[in-house]
Tab-separated table of C-alpha atoms in Angstrom:
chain	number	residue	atom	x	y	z
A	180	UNK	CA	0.000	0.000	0.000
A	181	UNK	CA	1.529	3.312	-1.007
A	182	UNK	CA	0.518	6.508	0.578
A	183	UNK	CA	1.321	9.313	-1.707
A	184	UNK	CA	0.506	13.288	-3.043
A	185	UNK	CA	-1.570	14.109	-6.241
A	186	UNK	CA	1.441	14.148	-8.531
A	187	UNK	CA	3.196	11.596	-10.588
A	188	UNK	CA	2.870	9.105	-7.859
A	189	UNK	CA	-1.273	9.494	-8.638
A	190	UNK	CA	-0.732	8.154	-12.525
A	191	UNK	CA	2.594	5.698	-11.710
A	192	UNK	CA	1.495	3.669	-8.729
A	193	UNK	CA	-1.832	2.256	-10.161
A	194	UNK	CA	0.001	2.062	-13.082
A	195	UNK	CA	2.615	-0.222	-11.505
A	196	UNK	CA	-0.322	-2.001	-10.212
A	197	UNK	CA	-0.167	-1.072	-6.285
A	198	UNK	CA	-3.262	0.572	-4.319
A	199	UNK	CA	-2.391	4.412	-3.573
A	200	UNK	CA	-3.996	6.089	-0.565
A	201	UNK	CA	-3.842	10.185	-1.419
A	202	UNK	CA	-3.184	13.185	0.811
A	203	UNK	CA	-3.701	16.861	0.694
A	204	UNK	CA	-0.329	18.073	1.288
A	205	UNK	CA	2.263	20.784	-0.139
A	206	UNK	CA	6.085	21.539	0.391
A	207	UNK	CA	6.727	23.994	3.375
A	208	UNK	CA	8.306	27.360	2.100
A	209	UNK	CA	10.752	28.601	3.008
A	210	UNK	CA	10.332	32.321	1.226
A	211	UNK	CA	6.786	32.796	1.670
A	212	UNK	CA	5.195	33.053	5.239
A	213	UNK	CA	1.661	32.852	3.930
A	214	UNK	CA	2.307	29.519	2.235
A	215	UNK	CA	4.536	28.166	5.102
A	216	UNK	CA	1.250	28.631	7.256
A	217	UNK	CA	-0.984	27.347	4.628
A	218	UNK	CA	1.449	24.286	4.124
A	219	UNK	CA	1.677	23.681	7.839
A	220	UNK	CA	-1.964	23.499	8.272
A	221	UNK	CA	-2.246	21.325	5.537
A	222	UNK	CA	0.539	18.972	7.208
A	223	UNK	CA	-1.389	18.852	10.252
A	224	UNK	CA	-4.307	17.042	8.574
A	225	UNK	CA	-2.892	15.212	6.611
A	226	UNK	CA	-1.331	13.976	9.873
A	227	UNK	CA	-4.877	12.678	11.154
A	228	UNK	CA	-5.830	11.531	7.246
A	229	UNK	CA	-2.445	9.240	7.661
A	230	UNK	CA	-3.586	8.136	11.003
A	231	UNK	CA	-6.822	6.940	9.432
A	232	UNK	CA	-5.196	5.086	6.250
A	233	UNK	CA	-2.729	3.416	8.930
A	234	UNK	CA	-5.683	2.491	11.115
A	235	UNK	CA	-7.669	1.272	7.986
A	236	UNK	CA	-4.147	-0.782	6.587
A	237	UNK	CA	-2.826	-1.938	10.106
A	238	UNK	CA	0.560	-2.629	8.314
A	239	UNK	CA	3.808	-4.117	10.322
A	240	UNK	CA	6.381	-1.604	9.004
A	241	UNK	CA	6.146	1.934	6.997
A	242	UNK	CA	9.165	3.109	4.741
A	243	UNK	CA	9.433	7.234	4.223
A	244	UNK	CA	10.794	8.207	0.896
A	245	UNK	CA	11.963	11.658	2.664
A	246	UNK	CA	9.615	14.279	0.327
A	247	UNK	CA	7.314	16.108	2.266
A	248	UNK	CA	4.238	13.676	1.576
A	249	UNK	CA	5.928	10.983	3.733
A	250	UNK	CA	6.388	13.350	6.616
A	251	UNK	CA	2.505	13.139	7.532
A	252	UNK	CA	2.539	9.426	7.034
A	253	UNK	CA	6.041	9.012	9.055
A	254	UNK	CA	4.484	11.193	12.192
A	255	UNK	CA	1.249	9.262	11.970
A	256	UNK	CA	3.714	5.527	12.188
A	257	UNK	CA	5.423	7.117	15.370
A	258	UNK	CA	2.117	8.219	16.935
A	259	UNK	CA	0.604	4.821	16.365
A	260	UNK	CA	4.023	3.298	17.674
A	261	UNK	CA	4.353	1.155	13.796
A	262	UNK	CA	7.906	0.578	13.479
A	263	UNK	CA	9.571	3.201	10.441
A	264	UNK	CA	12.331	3.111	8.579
A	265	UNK	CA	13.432	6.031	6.271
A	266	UNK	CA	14.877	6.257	3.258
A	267	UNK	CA	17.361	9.567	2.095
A	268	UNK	CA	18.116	9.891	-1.341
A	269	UNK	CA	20.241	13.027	-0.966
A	270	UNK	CA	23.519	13.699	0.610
A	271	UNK	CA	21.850	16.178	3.225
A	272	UNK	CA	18.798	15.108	5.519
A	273	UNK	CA	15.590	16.517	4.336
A	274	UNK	CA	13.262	18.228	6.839
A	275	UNK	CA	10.966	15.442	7.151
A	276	UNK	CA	13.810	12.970	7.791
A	277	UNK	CA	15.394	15.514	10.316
A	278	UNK	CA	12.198	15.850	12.553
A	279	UNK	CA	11.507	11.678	12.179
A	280	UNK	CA	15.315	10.267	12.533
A	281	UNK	CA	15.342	9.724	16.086
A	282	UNK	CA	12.307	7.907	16.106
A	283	UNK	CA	13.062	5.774	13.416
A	284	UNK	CA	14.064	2.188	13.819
A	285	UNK	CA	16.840	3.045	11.117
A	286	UNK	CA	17.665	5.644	8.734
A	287	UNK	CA	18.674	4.317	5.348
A	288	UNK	CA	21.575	6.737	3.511
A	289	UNK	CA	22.166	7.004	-0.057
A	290	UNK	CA	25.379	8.555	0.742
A	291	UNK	CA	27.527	8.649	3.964
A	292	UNK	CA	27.293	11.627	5.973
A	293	UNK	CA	29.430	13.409	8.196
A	294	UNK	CA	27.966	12.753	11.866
A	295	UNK	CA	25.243	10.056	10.938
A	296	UNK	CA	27.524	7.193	10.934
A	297	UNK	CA	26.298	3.987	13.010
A	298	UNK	CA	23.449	3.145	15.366
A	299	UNK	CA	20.668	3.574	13.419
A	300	UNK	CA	21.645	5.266	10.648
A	301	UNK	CA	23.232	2.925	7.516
A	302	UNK	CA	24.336	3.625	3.996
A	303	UNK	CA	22.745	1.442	1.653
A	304	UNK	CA	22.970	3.327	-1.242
A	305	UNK	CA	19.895	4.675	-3.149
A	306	UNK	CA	17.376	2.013	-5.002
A	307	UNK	CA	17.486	2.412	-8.744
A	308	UNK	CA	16.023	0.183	-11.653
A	309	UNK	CA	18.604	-2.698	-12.791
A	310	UNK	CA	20.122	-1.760	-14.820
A	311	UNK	CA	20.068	-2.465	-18.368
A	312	UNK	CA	23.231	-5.211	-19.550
A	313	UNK	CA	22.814	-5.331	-23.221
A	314	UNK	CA	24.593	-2.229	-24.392
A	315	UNK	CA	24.729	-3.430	-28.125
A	316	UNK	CA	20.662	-4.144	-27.794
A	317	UNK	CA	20.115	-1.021	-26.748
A	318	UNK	CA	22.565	0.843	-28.831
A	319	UNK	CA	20.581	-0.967	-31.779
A	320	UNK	CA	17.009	0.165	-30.574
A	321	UNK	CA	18.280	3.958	-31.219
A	322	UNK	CA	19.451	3.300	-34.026
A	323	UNK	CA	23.149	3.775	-33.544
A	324	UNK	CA	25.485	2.545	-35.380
A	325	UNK	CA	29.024	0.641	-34.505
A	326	UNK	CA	31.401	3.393	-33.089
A	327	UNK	CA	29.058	6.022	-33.431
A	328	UNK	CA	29.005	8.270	-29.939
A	329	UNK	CA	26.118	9.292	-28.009
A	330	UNK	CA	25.452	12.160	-25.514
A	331	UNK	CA	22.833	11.013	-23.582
A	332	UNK	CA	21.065	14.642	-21.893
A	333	UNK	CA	18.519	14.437	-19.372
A	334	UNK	CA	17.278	16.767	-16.184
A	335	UNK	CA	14.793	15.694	-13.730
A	336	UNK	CA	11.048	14.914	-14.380
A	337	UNK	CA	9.872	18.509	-15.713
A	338	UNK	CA	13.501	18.733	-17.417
A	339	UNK	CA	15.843	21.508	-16.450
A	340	UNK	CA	15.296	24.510	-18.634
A	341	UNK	CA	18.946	25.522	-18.586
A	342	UNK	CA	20.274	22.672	-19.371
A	343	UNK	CA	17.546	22.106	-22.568
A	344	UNK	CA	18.764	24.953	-23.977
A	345	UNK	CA	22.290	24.611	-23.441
A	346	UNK	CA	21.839	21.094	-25.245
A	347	UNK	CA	20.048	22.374	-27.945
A	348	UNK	CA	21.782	25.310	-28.858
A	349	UNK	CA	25.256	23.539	-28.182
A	350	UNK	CA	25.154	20.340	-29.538
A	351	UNK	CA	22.750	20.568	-32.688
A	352	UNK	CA	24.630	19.669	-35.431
A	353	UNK	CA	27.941	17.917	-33.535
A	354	UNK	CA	29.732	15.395	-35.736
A	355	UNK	CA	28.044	12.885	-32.441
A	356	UNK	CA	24.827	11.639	-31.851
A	357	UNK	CA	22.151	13.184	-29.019
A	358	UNK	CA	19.795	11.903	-27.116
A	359	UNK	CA	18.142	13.954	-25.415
A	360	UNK	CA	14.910	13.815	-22.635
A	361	UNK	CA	13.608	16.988	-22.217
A	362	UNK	CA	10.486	16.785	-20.056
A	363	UNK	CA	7.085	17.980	-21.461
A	364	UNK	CA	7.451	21.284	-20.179
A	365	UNK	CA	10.154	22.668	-22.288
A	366	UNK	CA	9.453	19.969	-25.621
A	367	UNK	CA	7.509	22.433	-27.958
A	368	UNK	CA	9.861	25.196	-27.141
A	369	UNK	CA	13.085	23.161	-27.571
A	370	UNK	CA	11.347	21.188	-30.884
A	371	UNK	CA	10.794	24.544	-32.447
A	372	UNK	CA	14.129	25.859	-31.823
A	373	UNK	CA	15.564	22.953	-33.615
A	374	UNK	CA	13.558	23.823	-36.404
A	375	UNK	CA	11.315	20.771	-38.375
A	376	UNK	CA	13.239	18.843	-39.216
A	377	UNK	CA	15.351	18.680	-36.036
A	378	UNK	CA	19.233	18.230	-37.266
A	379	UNK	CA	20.377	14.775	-37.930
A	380	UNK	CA	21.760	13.032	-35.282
A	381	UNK	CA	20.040	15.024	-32.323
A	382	UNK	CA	16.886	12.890	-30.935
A	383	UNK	CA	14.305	14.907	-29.014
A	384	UNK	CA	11.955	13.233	-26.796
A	385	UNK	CA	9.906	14.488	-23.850
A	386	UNK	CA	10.416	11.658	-22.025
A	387	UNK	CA	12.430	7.882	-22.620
A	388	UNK	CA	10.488	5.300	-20.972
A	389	UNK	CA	11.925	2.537	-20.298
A	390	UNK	CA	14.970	5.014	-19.256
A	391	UNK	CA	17.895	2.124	-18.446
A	392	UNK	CA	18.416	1.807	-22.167
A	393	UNK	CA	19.408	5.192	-22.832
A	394	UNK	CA	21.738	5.150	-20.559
A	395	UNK	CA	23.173	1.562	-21.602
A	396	UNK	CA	23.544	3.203	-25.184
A	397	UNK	CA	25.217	6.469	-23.844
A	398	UNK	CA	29.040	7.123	-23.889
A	399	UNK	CA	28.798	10.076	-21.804
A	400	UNK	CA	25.837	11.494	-19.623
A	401	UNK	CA	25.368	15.434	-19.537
A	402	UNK	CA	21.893	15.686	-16.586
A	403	UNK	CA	21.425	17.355	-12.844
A	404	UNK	CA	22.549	15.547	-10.164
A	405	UNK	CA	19.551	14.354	-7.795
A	406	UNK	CA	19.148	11.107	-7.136
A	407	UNK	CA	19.440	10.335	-10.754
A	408	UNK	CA	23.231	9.707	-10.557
A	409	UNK	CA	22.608	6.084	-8.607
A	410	UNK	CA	21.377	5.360	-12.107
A	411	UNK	CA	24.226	6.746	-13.722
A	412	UNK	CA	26.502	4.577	-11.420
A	413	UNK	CA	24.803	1.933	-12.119
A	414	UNK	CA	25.611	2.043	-15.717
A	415	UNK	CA	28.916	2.866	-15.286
A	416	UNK	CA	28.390	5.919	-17.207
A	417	UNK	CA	31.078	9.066	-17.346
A	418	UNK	CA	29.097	12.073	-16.407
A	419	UNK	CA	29.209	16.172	-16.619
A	420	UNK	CA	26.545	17.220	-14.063
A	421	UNK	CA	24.928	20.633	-13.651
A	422	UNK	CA	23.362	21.042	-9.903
A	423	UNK	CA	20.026	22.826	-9.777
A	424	UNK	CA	21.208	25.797	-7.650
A	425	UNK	CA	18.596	26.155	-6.255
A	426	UNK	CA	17.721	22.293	-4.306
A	427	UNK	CA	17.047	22.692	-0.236
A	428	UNK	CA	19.902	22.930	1.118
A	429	UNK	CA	22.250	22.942	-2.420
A	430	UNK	CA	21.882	19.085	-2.009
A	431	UNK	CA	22.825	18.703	-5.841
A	432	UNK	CA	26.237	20.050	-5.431
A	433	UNK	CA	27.141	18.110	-2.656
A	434	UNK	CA	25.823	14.897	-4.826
A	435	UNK	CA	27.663	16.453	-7.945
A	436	UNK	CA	30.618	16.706	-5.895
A	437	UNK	CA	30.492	13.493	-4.248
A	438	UNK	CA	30.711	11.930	-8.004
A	439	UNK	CA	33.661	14.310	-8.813
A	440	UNK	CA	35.652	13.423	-6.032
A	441	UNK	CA	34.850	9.216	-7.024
A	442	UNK	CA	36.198	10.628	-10.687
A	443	UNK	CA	33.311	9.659	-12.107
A	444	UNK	CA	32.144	13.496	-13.337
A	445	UNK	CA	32.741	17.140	-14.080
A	446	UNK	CA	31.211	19.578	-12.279
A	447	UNK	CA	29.729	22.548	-13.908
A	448	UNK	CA	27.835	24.974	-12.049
A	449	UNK	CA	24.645	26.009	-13.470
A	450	UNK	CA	25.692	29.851	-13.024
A	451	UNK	CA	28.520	29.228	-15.734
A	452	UNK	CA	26.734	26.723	-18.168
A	453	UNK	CA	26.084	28.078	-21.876
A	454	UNK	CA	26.227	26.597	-25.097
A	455	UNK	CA	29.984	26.953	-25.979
A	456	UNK	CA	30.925	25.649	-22.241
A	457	UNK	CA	28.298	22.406	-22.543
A	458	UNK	CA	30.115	21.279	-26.372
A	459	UNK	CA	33.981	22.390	-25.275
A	460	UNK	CA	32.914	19.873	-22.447
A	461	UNK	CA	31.599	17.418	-24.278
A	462	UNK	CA	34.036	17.607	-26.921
A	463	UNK	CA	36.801	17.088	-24.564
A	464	UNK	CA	35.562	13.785	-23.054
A	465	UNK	CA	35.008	12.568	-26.554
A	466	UNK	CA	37.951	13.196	-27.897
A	467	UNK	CA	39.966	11.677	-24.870
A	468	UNK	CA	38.465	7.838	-24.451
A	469	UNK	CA	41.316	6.734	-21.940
A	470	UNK	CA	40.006	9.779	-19.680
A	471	UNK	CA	36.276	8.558	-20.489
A	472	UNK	CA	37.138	4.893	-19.749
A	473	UNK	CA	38.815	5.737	-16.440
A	474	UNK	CA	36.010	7.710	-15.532
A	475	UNK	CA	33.174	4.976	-16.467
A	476	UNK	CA	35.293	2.950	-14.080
A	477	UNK	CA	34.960	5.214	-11.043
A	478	UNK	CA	31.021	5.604	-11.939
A	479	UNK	CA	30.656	2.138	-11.471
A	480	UNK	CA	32.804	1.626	-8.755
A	481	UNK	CA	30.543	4.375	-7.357
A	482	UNK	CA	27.417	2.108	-7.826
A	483	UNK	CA	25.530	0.535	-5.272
A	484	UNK	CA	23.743	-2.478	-6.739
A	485	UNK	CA	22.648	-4.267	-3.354
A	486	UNK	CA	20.715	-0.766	-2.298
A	487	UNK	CA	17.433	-2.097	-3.078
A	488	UNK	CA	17.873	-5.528	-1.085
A	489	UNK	CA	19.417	-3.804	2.137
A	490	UNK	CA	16.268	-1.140	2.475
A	491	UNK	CA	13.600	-3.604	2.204
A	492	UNK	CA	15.866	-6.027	5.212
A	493	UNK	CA	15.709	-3.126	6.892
A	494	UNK	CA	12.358	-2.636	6.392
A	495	UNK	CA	11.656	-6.791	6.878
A	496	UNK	CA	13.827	-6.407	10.044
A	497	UNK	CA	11.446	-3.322	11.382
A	498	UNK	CA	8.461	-5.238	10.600
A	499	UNK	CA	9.874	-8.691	12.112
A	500	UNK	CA	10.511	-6.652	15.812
A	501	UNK	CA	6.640	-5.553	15.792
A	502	UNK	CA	5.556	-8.571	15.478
């Protein structure tokens, strides 16, 4: 049973086939004192609504995703006394995870951090898709041919606007082929810059679903750096990553960093990112495959491919001391 917002969650979880209990809730600002009170009110039923679902459900265990729909759902498991375990995808504790942490039975980390190390916090990496093995398979399904490079370009589920339009004003027309998922926000704007038809060799999509093939026929990855870049470890991809400036907390440059410091990525910040910057980047890494090869190496050495199995022991474990 999933217990979730009225976002993407509302069209993904039935469509994965799971039942989805909804709640009223919104992020807290942190800019607007109006909304904060609005969003705090909101919290606070949505509080009693998770009480009710929990009540209804009577489950053994409840696992917080971090976002600020599984802080209602979180309080209601420690008011009821059901064992929780959370889940942090960044390299910074979200509110919700700050406020529920020390009543959680442990606190899973996608990446270690400074002062949460033992007891019950453990890094486990963050869950990701498998990821896809047959690079030639998937290579073949976009149409690219033997030796031909690919720039694989992404951003988050919108897209990131600067980003599009670096990609599309930078690499249009490179002797290399692009792939690039935009998110349906910016796709009409982006598809008419490009003009009809788009260039050869640059591929436009909203979205690429199923997404582990993409990055199985990538050579290099140019995206954000959420919790996206467990995927891109997973595929041992090389990687230059733009942080959204403005994530709670800069969380994005600390996970951009993180991969830098593995070797797995360049850094650019998203103040400094144009056009020429994004293709003198890109160039560079293609024209130096010992750099890119040594790189891929460090991505996947980065990966964490038993994540998935150690949250839900945790989350067995949890459920195993209740009853």
């Amino acid at each position: 049973m999933f217990a979730g917002g009225e976002r993407a969650e509302a069209e993904l979880v039935p469509q994965a086939g799971y039942a989805l209990r909804t709640l009223r809730v919104e992020a807290l600002s942190r800019t607007n004192p109006v909304k904060a009170v609005r969003a705090s009110g909101k919290a606070a039923r949505a509080v009693a609504a998770a009480a009710r679902i929990l009540g209804d459900v009577r489950p053994d265990a409840v696992l917080g995703g971090g976002g600020y729909v599984a802080g209602p759902v979180g309080a209601a498991a420690v008011l009821r006394r059901v064992p929780l375990v959370l889940t942090e995808a960044d390299s910074r504790l979200g509110l919700s995870n700050r406020l529920l942490a020390p009543f959680a039975r442990r606190v899973c980390l996608a990446f270690p951090i400074s002062g949460l190390e033992g007891g019950r916090y453990r890094v486990t990496g963050r869950p990701v898709p498998p990821p896809c093995t047959d690079c030639a398979a998937a290579r073949a399904a976009f149409g690219l041919a033997e030796g031909e490079s690919c720039v694989l370009v992404f951003g988050g589920s919108l897209g990131a606007r600067s980003v599009n339009e670096a990609a599309v004003r930078g690499l249009a027309g490179a002797p290399f082929r692009v792939l690039h998922a935009s998110g349906a926000r910016d796709f009409g704007d982006l598809r008419a810059e490009l003009g009809d038809p788009p260039p050869p060799g640059y591929d436009l999509r909203p979205y690429i679903a199923p997404f582990a093939p993409a990055l199985a026929a990538a050579d290099l990855v140019v995206a954000r750096s959420g919790g996206s870049i467990f995927e891109i470890a997973a595929h041992g991809r090389p990687a230059i990553l733009v942080p959204y400036p403005y994530a709670a907390a800069d969380h994005q440059t600390a996970n951009a960093r993180w991969m830098a410091e593995g070797g797995a990525a360049v850094v650019v910040e998203d103040a400094v990112l144009t056009a020429p910057r994004l293709r003198e980047e890109v160039d560079a890494l293609l024209a130096d495959g010992e750099r890119r090869a040594a790189m891929a190496r460090a991505s996947a050495a980065l990966a964490r491919p038993d994540a998935t199995g150690a949250v839900a022991d945790e989350l067995r474990a949890a459920a195993r001391g209740r009853s």
